[in-house]
Structure formats: structure tokens, C-alpha cells
Tab-separated table of C-alpha atoms in Angstrom:
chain	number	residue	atom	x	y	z
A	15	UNK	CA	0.000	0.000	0.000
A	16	UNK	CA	1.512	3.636	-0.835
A	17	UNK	CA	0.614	6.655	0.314
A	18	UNK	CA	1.071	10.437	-0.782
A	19	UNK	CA	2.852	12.548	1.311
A	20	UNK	CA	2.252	17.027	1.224
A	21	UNK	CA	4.990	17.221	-0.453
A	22	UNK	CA	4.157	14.969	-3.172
A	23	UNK	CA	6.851	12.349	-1.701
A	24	UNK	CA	5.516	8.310	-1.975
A	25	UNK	CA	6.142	6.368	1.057
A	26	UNK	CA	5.418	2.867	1.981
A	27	UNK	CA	2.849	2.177	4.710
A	28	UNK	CA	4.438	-0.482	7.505
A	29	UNK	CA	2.194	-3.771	7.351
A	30	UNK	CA	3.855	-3.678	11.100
A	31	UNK	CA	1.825	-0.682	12.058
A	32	UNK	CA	-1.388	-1.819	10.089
A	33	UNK	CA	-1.074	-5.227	12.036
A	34	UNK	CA	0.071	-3.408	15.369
A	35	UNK	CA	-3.381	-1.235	15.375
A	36	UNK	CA	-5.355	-3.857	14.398
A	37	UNK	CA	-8.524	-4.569	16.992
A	38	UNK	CA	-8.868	-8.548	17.319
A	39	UNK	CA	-12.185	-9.748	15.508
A	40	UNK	CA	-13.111	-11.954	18.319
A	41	UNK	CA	-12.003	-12.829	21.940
A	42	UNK	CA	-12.455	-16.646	22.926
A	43	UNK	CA	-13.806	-16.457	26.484
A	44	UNK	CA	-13.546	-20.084	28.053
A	45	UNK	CA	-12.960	-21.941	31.761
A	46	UNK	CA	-10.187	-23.122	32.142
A	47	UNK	CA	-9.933	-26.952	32.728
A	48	UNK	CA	-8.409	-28.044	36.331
A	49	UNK	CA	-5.837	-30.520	35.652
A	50	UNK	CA	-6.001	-34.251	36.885
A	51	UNK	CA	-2.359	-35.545	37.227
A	52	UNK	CA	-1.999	-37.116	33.835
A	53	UNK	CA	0.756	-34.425	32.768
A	54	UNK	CA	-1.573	-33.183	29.642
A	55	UNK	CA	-3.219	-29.778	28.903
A	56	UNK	CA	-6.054	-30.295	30.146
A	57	UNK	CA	-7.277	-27.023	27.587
A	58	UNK	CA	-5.259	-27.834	24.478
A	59	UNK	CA	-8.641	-28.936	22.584
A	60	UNK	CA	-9.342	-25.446	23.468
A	61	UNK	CA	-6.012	-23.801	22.101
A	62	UNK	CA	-7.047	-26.196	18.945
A	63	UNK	CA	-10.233	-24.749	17.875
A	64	UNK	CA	-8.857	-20.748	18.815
A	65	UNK	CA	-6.340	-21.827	16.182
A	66	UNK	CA	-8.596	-23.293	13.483
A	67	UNK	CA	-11.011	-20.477	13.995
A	68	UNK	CA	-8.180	-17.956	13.577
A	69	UNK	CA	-7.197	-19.571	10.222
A	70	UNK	CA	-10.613	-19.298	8.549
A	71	UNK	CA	-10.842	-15.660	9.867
A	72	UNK	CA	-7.748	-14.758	7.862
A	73	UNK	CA	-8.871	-16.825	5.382
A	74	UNK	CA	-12.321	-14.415	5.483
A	75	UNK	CA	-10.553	-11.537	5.663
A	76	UNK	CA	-8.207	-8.821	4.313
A	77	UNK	CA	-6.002	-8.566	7.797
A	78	UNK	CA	-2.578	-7.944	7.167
A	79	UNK	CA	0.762	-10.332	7.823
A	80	UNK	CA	1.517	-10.572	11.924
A	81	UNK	CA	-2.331	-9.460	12.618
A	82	UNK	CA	-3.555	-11.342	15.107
A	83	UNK	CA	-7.555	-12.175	14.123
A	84	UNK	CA	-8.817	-13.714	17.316
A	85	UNK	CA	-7.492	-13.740	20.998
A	86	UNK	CA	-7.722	-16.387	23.684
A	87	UNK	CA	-5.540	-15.704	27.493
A	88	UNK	CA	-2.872	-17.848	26.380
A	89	UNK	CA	-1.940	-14.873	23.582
A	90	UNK	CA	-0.441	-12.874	27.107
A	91	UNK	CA	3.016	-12.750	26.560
A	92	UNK	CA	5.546	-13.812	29.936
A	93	UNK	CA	5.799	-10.013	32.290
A	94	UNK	CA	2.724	-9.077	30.167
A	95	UNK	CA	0.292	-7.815	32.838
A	96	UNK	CA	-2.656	-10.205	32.639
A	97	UNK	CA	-5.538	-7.804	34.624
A	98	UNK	CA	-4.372	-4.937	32.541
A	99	UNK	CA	-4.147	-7.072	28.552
A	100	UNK	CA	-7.293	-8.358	28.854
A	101	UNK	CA	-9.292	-5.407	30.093
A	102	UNK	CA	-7.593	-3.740	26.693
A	103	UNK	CA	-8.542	-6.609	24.642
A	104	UNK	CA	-11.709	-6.731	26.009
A	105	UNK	CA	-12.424	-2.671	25.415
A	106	UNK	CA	-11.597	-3.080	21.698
A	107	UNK	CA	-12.358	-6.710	20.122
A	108	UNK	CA	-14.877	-6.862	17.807
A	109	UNK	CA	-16.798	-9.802	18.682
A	110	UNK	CA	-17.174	-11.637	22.135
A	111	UNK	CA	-17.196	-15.545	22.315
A	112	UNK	CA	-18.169	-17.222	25.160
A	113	UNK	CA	-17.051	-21.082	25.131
A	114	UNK	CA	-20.810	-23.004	26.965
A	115	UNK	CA	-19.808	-25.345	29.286
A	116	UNK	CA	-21.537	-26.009	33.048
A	117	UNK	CA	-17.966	-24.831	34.448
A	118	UNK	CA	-18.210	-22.190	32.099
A	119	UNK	CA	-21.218	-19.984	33.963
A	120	UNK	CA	-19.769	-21.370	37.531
A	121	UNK	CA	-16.596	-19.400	36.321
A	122	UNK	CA	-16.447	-15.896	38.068
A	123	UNK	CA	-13.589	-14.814	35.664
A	124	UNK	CA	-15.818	-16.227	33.054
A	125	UNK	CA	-18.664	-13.833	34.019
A	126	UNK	CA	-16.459	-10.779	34.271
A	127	UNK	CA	-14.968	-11.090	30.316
A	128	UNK	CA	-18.753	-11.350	29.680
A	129	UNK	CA	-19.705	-8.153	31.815
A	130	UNK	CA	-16.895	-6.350	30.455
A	131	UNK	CA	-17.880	-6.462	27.010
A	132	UNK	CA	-21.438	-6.517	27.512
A	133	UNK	CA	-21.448	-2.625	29.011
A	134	UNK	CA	-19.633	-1.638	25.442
A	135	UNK	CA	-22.653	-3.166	23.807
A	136	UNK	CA	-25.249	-1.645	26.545
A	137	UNK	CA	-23.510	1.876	26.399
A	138	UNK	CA	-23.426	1.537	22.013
A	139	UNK	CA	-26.873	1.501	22.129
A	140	UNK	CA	-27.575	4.145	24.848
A	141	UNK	CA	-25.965	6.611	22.935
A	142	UNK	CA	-26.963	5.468	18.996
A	143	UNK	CA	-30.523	3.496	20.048
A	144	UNK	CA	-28.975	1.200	17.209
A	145	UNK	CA	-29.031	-2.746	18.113
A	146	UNK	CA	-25.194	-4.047	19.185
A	147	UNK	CA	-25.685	-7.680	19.349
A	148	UNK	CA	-21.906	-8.636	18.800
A	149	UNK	CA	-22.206	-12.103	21.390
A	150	UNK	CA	-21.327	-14.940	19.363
A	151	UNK	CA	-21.893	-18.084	21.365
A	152	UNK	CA	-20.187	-21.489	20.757
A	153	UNK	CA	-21.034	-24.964	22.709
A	154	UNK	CA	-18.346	-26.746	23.996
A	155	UNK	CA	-20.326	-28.544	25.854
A	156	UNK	CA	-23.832	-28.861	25.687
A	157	UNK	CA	-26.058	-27.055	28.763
A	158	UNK	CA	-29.602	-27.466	29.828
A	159	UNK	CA	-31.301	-24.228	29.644
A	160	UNK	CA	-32.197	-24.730	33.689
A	161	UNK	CA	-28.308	-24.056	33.776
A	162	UNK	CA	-27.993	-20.415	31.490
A	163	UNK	CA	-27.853	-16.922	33.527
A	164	UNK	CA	-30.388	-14.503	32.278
A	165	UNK	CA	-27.582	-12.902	30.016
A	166	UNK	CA	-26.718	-16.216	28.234
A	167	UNK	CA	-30.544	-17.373	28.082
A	168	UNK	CA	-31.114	-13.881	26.124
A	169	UNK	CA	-29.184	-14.313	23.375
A	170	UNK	CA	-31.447	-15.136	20.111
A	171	UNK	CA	-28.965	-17.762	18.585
A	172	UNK	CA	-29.999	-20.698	16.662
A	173	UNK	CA	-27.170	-23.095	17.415
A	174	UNK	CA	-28.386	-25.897	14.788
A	175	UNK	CA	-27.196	-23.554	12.107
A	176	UNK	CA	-23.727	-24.964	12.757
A	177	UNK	CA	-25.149	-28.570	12.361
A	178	UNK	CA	-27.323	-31.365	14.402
A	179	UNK	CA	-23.964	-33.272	16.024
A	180	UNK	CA	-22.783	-29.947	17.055
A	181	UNK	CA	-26.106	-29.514	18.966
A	182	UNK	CA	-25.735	-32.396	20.731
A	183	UNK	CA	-22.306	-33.361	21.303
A	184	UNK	CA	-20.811	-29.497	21.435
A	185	UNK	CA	-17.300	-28.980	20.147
A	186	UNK	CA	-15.623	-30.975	22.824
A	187	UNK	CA	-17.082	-34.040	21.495
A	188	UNK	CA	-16.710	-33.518	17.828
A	189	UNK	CA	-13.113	-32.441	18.136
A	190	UNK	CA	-12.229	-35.639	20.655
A	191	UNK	CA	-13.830	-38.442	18.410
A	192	UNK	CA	-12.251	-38.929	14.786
A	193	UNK	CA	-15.724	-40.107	13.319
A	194	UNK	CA	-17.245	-36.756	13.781
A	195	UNK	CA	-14.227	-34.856	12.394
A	196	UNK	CA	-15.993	-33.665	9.234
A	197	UNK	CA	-18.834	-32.242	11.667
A	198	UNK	CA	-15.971	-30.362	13.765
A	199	UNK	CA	-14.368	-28.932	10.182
A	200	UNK	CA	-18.492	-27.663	9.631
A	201	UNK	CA	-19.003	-26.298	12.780
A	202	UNK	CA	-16.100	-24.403	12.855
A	203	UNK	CA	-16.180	-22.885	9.401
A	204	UNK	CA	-19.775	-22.004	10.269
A	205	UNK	CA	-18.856	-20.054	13.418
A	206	UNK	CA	-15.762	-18.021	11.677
A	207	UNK	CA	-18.407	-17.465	9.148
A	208	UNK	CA	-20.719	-15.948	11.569
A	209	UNK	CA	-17.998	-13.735	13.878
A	210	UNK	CA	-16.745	-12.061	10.858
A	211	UNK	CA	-20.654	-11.005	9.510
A	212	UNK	CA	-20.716	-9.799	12.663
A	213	UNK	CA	-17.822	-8.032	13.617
A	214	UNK	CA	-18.162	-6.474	9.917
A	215	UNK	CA	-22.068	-5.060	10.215
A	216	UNK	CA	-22.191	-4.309	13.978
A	217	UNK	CA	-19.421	-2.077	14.998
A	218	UNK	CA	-19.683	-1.394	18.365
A	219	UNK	CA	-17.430	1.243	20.262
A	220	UNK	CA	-14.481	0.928	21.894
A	221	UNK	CA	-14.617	1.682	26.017
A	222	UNK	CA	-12.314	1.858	28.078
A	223	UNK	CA	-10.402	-1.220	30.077
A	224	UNK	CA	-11.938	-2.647	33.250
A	225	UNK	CA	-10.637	-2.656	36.366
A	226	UNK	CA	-11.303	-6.637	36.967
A	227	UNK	CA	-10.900	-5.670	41.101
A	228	UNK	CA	-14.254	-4.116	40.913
A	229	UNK	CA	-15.979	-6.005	37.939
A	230	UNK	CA	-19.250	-8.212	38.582
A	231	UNK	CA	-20.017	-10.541	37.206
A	232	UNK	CA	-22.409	-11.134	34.314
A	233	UNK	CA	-23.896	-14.503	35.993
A	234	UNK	CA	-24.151	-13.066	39.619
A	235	UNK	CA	-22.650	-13.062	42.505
A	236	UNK	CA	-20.883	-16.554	43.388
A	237	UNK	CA	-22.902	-17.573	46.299
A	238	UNK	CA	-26.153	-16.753	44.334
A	239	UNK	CA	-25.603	-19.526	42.069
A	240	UNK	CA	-26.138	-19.498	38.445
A	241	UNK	CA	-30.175	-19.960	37.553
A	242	UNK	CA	-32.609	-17.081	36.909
A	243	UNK	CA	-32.495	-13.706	37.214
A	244	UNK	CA	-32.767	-12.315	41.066
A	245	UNK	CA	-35.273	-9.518	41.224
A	246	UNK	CA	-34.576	-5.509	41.118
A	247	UNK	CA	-36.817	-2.644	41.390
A	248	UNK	CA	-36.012	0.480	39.435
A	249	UNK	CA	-37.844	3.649	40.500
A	250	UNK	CA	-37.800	6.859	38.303
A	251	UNK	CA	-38.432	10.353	40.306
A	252	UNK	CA	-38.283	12.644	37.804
A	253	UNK	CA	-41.271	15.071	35.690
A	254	UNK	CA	-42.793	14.854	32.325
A	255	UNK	CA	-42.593	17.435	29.825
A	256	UNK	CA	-46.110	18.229	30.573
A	257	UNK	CA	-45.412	19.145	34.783
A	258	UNK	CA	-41.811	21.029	34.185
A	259	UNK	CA	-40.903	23.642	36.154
A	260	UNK	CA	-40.511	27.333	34.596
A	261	UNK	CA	-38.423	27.437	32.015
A	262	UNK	CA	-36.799	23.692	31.817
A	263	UNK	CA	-35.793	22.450	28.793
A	264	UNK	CA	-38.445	19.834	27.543
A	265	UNK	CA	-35.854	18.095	25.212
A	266	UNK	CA	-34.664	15.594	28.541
A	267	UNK	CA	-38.475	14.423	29.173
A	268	UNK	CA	-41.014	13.220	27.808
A	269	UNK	CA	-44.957	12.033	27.986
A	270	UNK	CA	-43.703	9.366	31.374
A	271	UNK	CA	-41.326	10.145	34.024
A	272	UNK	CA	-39.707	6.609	32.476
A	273	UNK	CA	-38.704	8.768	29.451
A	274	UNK	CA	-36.384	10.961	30.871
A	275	UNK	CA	-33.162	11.064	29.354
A	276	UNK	CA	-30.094	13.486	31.673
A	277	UNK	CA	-27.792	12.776	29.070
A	278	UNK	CA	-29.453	13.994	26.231
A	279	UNK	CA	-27.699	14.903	23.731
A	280	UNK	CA	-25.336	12.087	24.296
A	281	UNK	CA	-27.364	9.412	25.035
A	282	UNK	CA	-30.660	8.812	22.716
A	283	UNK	CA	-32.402	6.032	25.235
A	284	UNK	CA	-34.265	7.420	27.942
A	285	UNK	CA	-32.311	6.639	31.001
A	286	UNK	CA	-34.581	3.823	32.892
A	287	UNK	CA	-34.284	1.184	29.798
A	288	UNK	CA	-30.252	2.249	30.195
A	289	UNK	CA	-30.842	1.130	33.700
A	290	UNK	CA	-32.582	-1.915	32.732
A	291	UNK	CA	-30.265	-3.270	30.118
A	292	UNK	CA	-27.401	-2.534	33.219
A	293	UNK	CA	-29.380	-4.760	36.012
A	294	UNK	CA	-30.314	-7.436	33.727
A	295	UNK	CA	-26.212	-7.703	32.853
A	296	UNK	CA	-25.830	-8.322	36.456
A	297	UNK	CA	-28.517	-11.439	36.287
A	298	UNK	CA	-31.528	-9.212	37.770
A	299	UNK	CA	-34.660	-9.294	36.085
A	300	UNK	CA	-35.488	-5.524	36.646
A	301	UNK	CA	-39.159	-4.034	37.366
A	302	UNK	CA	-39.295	-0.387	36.232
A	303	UNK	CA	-41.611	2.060	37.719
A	304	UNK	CA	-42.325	5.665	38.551
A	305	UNK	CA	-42.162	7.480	41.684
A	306	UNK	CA	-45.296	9.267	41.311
A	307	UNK	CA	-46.697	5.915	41.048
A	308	UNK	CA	-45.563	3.678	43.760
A	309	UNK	CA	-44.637	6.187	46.394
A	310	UNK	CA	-47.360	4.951	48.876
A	311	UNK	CA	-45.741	2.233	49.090
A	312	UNK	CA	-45.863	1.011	52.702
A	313	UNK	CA	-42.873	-1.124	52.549
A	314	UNK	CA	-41.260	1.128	55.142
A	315	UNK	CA	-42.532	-0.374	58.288
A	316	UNK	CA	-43.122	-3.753	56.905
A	317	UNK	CA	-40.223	-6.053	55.142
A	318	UNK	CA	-39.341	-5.646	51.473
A	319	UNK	CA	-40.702	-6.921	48.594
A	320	UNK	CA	-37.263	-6.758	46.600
A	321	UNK	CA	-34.390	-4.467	45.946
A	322	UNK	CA	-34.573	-1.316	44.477
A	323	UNK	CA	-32.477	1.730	42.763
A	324	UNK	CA	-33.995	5.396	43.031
A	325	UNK	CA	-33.189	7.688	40.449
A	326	UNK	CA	-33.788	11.120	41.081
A	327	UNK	CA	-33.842	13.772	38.884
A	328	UNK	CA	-32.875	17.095	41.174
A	329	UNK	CA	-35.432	18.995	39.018
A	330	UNK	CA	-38.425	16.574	40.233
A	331	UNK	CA	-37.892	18.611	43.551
A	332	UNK	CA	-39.171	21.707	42.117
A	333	UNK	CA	-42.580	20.000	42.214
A	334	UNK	CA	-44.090	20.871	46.238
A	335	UNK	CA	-46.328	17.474	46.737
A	336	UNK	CA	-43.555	15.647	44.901
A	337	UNK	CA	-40.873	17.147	47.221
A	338	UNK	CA	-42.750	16.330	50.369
A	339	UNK	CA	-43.667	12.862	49.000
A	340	UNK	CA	-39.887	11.992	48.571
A	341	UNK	CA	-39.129	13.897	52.332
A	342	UNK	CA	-41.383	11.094	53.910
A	343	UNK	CA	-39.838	7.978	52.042
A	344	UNK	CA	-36.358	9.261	52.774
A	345	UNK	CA	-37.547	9.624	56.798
A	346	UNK	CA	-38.632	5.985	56.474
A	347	UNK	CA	-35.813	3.042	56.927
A	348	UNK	CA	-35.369	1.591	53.550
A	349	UNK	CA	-31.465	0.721	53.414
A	350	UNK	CA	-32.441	-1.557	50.432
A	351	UNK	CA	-33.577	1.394	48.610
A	352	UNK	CA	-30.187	3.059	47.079
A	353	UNK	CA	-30.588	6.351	45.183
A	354	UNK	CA	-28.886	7.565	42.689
A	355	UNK	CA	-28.912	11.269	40.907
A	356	UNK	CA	-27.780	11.268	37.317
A	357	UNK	CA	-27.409	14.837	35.639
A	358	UNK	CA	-24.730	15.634	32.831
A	359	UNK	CA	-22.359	18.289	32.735
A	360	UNK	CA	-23.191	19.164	29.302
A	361	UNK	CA	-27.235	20.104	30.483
A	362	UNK	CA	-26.135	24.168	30.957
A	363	UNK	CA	-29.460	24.800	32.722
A	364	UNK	CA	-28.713	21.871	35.634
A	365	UNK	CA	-24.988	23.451	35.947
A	366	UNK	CA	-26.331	26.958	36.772
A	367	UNK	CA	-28.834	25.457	38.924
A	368	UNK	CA	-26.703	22.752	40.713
A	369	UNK	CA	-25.550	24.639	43.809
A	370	UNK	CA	-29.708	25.738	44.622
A	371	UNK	CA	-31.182	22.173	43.003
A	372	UNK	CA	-28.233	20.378	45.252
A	373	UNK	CA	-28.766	21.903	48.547
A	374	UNK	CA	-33.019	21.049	48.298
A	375	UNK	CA	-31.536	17.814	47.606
A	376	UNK	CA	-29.778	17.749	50.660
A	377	UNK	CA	-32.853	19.234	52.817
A	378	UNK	CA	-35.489	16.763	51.374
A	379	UNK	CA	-33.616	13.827	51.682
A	380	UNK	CA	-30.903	13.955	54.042
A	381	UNK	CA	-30.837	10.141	54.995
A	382	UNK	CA	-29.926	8.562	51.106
A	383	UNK	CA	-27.209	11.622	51.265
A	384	UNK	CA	-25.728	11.028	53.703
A	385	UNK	CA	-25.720	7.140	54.396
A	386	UNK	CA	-23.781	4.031	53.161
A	387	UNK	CA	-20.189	3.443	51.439
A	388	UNK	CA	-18.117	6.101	49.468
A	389	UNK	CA	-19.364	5.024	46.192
A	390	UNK	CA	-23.399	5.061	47.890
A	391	UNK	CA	-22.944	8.729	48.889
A	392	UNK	CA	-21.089	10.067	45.278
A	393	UNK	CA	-23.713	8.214	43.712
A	394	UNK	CA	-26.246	10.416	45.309
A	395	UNK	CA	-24.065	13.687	45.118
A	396	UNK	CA	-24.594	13.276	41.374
A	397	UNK	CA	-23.398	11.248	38.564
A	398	UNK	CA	-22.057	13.197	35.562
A	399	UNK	CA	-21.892	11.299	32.661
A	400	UNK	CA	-23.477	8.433	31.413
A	401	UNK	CA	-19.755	6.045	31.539
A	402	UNK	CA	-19.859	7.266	35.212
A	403	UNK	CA	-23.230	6.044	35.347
A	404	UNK	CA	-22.428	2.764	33.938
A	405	UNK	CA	-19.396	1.827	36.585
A	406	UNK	CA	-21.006	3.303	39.200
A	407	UNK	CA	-24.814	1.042	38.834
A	408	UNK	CA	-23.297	-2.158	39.355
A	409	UNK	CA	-22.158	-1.261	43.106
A	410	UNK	CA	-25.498	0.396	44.056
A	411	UNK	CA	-27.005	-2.150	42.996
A	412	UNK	CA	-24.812	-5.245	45.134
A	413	UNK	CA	-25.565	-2.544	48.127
A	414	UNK	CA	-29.334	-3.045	47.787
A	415	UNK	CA	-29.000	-6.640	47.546
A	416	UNK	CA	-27.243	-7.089	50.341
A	417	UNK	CA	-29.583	-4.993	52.321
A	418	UNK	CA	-32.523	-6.506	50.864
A	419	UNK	CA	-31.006	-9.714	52.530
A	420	UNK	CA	-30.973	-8.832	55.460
A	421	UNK	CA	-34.201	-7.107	55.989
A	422	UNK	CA	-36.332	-9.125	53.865
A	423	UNK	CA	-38.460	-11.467	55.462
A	424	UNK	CA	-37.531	-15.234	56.597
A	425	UNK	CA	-39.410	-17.946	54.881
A	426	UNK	CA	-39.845	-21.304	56.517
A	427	UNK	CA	-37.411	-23.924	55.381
A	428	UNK	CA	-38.134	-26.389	53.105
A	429	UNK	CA	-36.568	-29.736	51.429
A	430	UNK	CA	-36.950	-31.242	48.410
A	431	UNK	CA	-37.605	-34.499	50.018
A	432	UNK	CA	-34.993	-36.301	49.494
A	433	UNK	CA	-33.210	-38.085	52.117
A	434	UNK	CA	-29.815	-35.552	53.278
A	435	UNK	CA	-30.637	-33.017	51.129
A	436	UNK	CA	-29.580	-29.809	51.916
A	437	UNK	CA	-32.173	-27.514	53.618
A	438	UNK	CA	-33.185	-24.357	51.802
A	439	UNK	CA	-35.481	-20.842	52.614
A	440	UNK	CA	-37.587	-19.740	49.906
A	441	UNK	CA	-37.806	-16.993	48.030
A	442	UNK	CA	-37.045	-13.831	48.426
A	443	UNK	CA	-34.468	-13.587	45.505
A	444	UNK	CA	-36.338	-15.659	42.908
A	445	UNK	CA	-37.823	-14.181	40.105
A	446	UNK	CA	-40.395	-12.034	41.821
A	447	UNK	CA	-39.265	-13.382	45.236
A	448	UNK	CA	-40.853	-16.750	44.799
A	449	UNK	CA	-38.090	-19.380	43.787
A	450	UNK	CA	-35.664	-21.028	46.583
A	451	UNK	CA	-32.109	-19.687	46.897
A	452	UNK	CA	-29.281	-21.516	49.328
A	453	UNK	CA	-27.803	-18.750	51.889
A	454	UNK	CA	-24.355	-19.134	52.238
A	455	UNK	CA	-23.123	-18.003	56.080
A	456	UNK	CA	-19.648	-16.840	54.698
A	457	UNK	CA	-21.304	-14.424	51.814
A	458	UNK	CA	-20.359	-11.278	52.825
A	459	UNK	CA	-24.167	-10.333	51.278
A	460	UNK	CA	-25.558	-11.958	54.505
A	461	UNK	CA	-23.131	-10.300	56.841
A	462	UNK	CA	-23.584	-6.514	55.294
A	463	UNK	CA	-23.235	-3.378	57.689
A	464	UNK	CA	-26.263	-1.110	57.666
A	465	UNK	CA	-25.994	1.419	55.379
């Protein structure tokens, strides 16, 4: 490839450089496989099909020489920081692909990769409204549906495409056994086929790297168990553009408090379905309502019915029998209500306003101000952007979890009637609070301080 210079010079592009700031088409998110004394990789079938796949993506493809199309954690070079290569990878790949296996969504690593790239996908859309679907799934080994997270059981992804052995046998078994060797070659081609449509039509942005420390995981928390999605309440305080006060812009509302959007122009999707699509990554099946709605409420003075985040739009204050309405739930003890107040630094009006809108913050609801961890109080100061938004949620929303735990109320135990099976409490984490969960004494969720 040449290029012109200004001054009418030819020079030779570096293939180097083209391969150097090349983004990998795909990332091969897998668990790895314990080892059991026989001195072989226990994940070399693994290594296998990363390589094969890699091949018919160059094959597909116009990358140049020394590109690599595809990365799996044993690309990490020795000294290479492994936290810090993988939250880049993960920021900038094209196309995520989780390897299906039962240890797979028992993995908490496993569930992190998957969170990480999942918020690029949930904050693409936020700020286009354009689908980002760029979750390729492969079997490895078959798993019953009773056995996929919320996040995995979402994906609409018609495995038999790739071929009726592959369905039932997954990838480990056709790349073990000889006879089915023709199915493997298939079901491979089939899936290169399908990461490079995708990675060429849906073009996500790149984020930024994640700080694997603090990142959830996709499949819950480990002592919740994979199965279906927990329960989570999301609350919207905020007016329409028909109750404004003086002067407010209209364009960050509209006909429902559910349609208000702080980080307009930034952000097309009204902020609650943001929300949403944030909860459900974190395997809670979310319930979104207004304020004006469900603030009488008398959960207050009797246990929980699940979890909840308040958002609270400073401007909703304005409004007198709104103001006092959100005065009396904040006097009430609800730890397992955590509030948070999004408003962008870009909305000019809510800038000149802050220090006034701020301080009747302060007034009306002292107690969600004032309470709870570091992250629980900024979150309520005021969250200016929507990427702040999107690392901040995830921690609110473990806080009223936890609290929920604690205060919700104790259902009898139960068995499943068999003979040494272990005793369980039902609900209140089940979808809607009516499936069992197993309490684990060393969870830290169980053990939470009062916030």
C-alpha cells in the first residue's frame, strides 16, 4: 500500500503498524480446565479450535501479515500484565465468544470477560438506540437451559445452524472423536463465518479497560448460584414534559417520568431502559416504575418486597407534593432502597442550577445523602456522565442486595424431600421473590453493615 505525502513524496505504509493497530475480531472467552495428574493440557482442545477459527478468519478476511484475528488468554506474553491485557482486549475486540460449558457460567472470571464487554454493547446503544448484538456463542459442551444466567438465556442464537452433532455433542465431542471430524471442520467454518458477519455489520465502540478488582459478574454473585435472574426494582423520580418547572428544557423528558433522558444529547435512550439493560447484565430481572406511582408504598414499616435503585432527577424537587412525597420515604428506613442522581455536565441549565437544586436535595432527603459506602454517597451527590453512570450502577445495585437480605423477610425452610438433602429458605431472591435460593453463612451479602 503507498501513500502520498504534502509534499508529493511516496512512502510505503508499515504492514507492522497496520497489524500493530489492528482490533482482534473476536475474543475466545472459556474456563479453564483443572488438571487431573496425567501431565496433559487439560485445555489444548481449546487452544485447537482458537487456532482453526483464527485460520478461517484470515482466510475471510483482508487482515494484514503478523495481525492477530482472534485472541484467547494464552496470547499474554511472559511479564505481560494479565488484569491490565485483557481489560484492553476486552475494550476493543470486535466480537465476544463465550465457550458453553456447566464450568463455564460457575466461572467468576468467566462472568467478568462477559460483563466487560457486555457494558460496550449496553452503552453503544444508549448513545446510537442502534441494536449491538456482537455475542457470538459457541457450545463446547452442551447445557440445559435450567443451567444459562439470564444474560446467556437472552441471546437469540440458533445453534443448529452450525449442524445437528454440534447440537448435541458441542465442540468438545466432535473435536475428541475422529468419526465426527468432518462435523468439527463444519461447525467451525460455520462459526468463523458468523464472527466475521458480525464483527463487519455491527461495529460497536471501543470503552475503556476494566478494572477486573471491581468487575461483577455477568452470571451473579458466586454464592447466588447461576439460575434465573434475582429480582430488582427500578424507581424513576423525575417530571414529564407536561409538569416542568418554569423554564426547563423539555428536550430531557417526555410524555412518562420513564422517558427521561439526563444525558441527552449524548445518550438517545431514555435513562430507565439504560438502567434496565445494566441490572439485567448483572442477572436481575429488573421491574421499572415511577415514583409518582408507587410512592405509597408502605414497605417502610413492613419487610421488602425486593431491591430497588432510586433515580432522582434534582429537578423533580421543584414540584411541592412531589418534594414532600420523597421527604417522607427518605424519613422511612429503607437501606435496600439506594438512590442515585444522574445529571450531565453538558445540560447548561442543571450546571447553573446545581448549587440551589443540590442543597433542596440535601434538605429533602438527608438520609440517602448522607448514608452508606463512598461510592453510595457520590452516587447520590450526582453522577455526571453516562460512563460514570455505567461503573457506578453495578455497586449500588450489590448494596441493595445485600440490604434486601438482610431485611427481607424469613421464609420457613423447606426440602426437596430427598433423604440428606440440603435444607433451603424460599424466596425472596427468585424471580419475583418466589423461587428457593441456598444462603451461604460466609457471603459477605448476609453479613452486610447497615448502610
Amino acid at each position: 500500500m503507498r501513500v502520498l505525502t504534502q509534499d508529493g513524496g511516496r512512502v510505503h505504509a508499515s504492514t507492522q503498524q497496520r497489524a500493530a493497530d489492528h482490533r482482534p475480531y473476536f475474543f475466545l472467552s472459556y474456563a479453564h480446565t483443572p488438571g487431573h495428574g496425567s501431565g496433559t493440557d487439560p485445555d489444548m482442545w481449546v487452544e485447537r479450535l482458537f487456532r482453526d477459527l483464527c485460520g478461517h478468519v484470515l482466510a475471510m478476511t483482508d487482515l494484514p501479515a503478523g495481525a492477530s484475528p482472534g485472541f484467547m488468554d494464552r496470547e499474554i506474553r511472559s511479564g505481560e500484565g494479565w488484569s491490565e491485557r485483557l481489560g484492553e482486549v476486552l475494550a476493543t475486540c470486535r466480537v465476544f465468544v463465550p465457550l458453553f460449558s456447566p464450568r463455564y457460567f460457575a466461572s467468576e472470571m468467566c462472568g467478568k470477560e462477559w460483563h466487560a464487554f457486555e457494558q460496550r454493547a449496553i452503552h453503544h446503544r444508549a448513545r446510537s438506540n442502534q441494536p449491538a448484538e456482537a455475542i457470538v456463542p459457541a457450545l463446547w459442551v452442551p447445557v440445559p437451559p435450567s443451567q444459562l444466567p439470564g444474560s446467556a438465556e437472552r441471546l437469540q442464537f440458533n445453534h443448529r445452524d452450525f449442524g445437528d452433532r454440534y447440537v448435541t455433542d458441542g465442540l468438545y465431542g466432535l473435536i475428541k472423536l475422529r468419526l465426527f471430524a468432518q462435523e468439527y471442520e463444519r461447525a467451525v467454518y460455520e462459526l468463523a463465518k458468523r464472527i466475521v458477519r458480525v464483527a463487519d455489520t455491527v461495529r460497536i465502540d471501543t470503552g475503556r479497560p476494566v478494572d477486573y478488582r471491581l468487575a461483577p459478574s455477568a452470571f451473579g454473585s458466586p454464592s447466588s448460584g447461576v439460575g434465573a435472574p434475582r429480582p430488582m426494582r427500578i424507581t424513576i423520580a423525575a417530571p414529564t414534559r407536561h409538569d416542568l418547572p418554569d423554564g426547563r428544557n423539555g428536550d430531557y423528558y417526555g410524555d412518562h417520568p420513564q422517558d427521561w433522558n439526563p444525558y441527552h444529547p449524548a445518550a438517545a435512550r431514555p435513562l430507565a431502559y439504560v438502567a434496565e439493560e445494566l441490572v439485567r447484565s448483572l442477572n436481575y430481572q429488573a421491574q421499572i416504575t415511577s415514583f409518582d406511582e408507587e410512592s405509597g408504598r408502605p414497605e417502610g414499616k413492613s419487610p421488602p418486597t425486593t431491591p430497588e435503585i432510586l433515580l432522582v432527577d434534582r429537578w423533580a424537587l421543584q414540584d411541592e407534593d412531589r418534594r414532600r412525597r420523597l421527604a417522607a420515604f427518605d424519613a422511612e428506613d429503607r437501606p435496600w432502597v439506594t438512590m442515585v442522581v444522574p445529571w450531565s455536565r453538558e445540560d447548561h441549565q442543571s450546571r447553573a442550577a446545581e448549587a440551589e437544586l443540590t442543597e433542596k436535595l440535601e434538605a429533602t432527603m438527608p438520609a440517602k445523602m448522607r448514608h452508606g459506602r463512598t461510592f453510595c454517597r457520590a452516587a447520590a451527590r450526582g453522577v455526571p456522565t453516562m460512563e460514570a453512570f455505567g461503573q457506578i450502577l453495578p455497586q449500588v445495585v450489590e448494596v441493595a442486595a445485600q440490604q434486601y437480605l438482610k431485611h427481607a423477610k424469613a421464609y420457613p425452610p423447606v426440602t426437596g424431600g430427598g433423604h440428606g438433602e440440603r435444607t433451603r429458605l424460599t424466596g425472596p431472591m427468585g424471580p419475583m421473590g418466589h423461587t428457593s435460593y441456598t444462603p451461604d453463612p460466609h457471603d459477605p451479602a448476609t453479613e452486610a453493615e447497615d448502610l
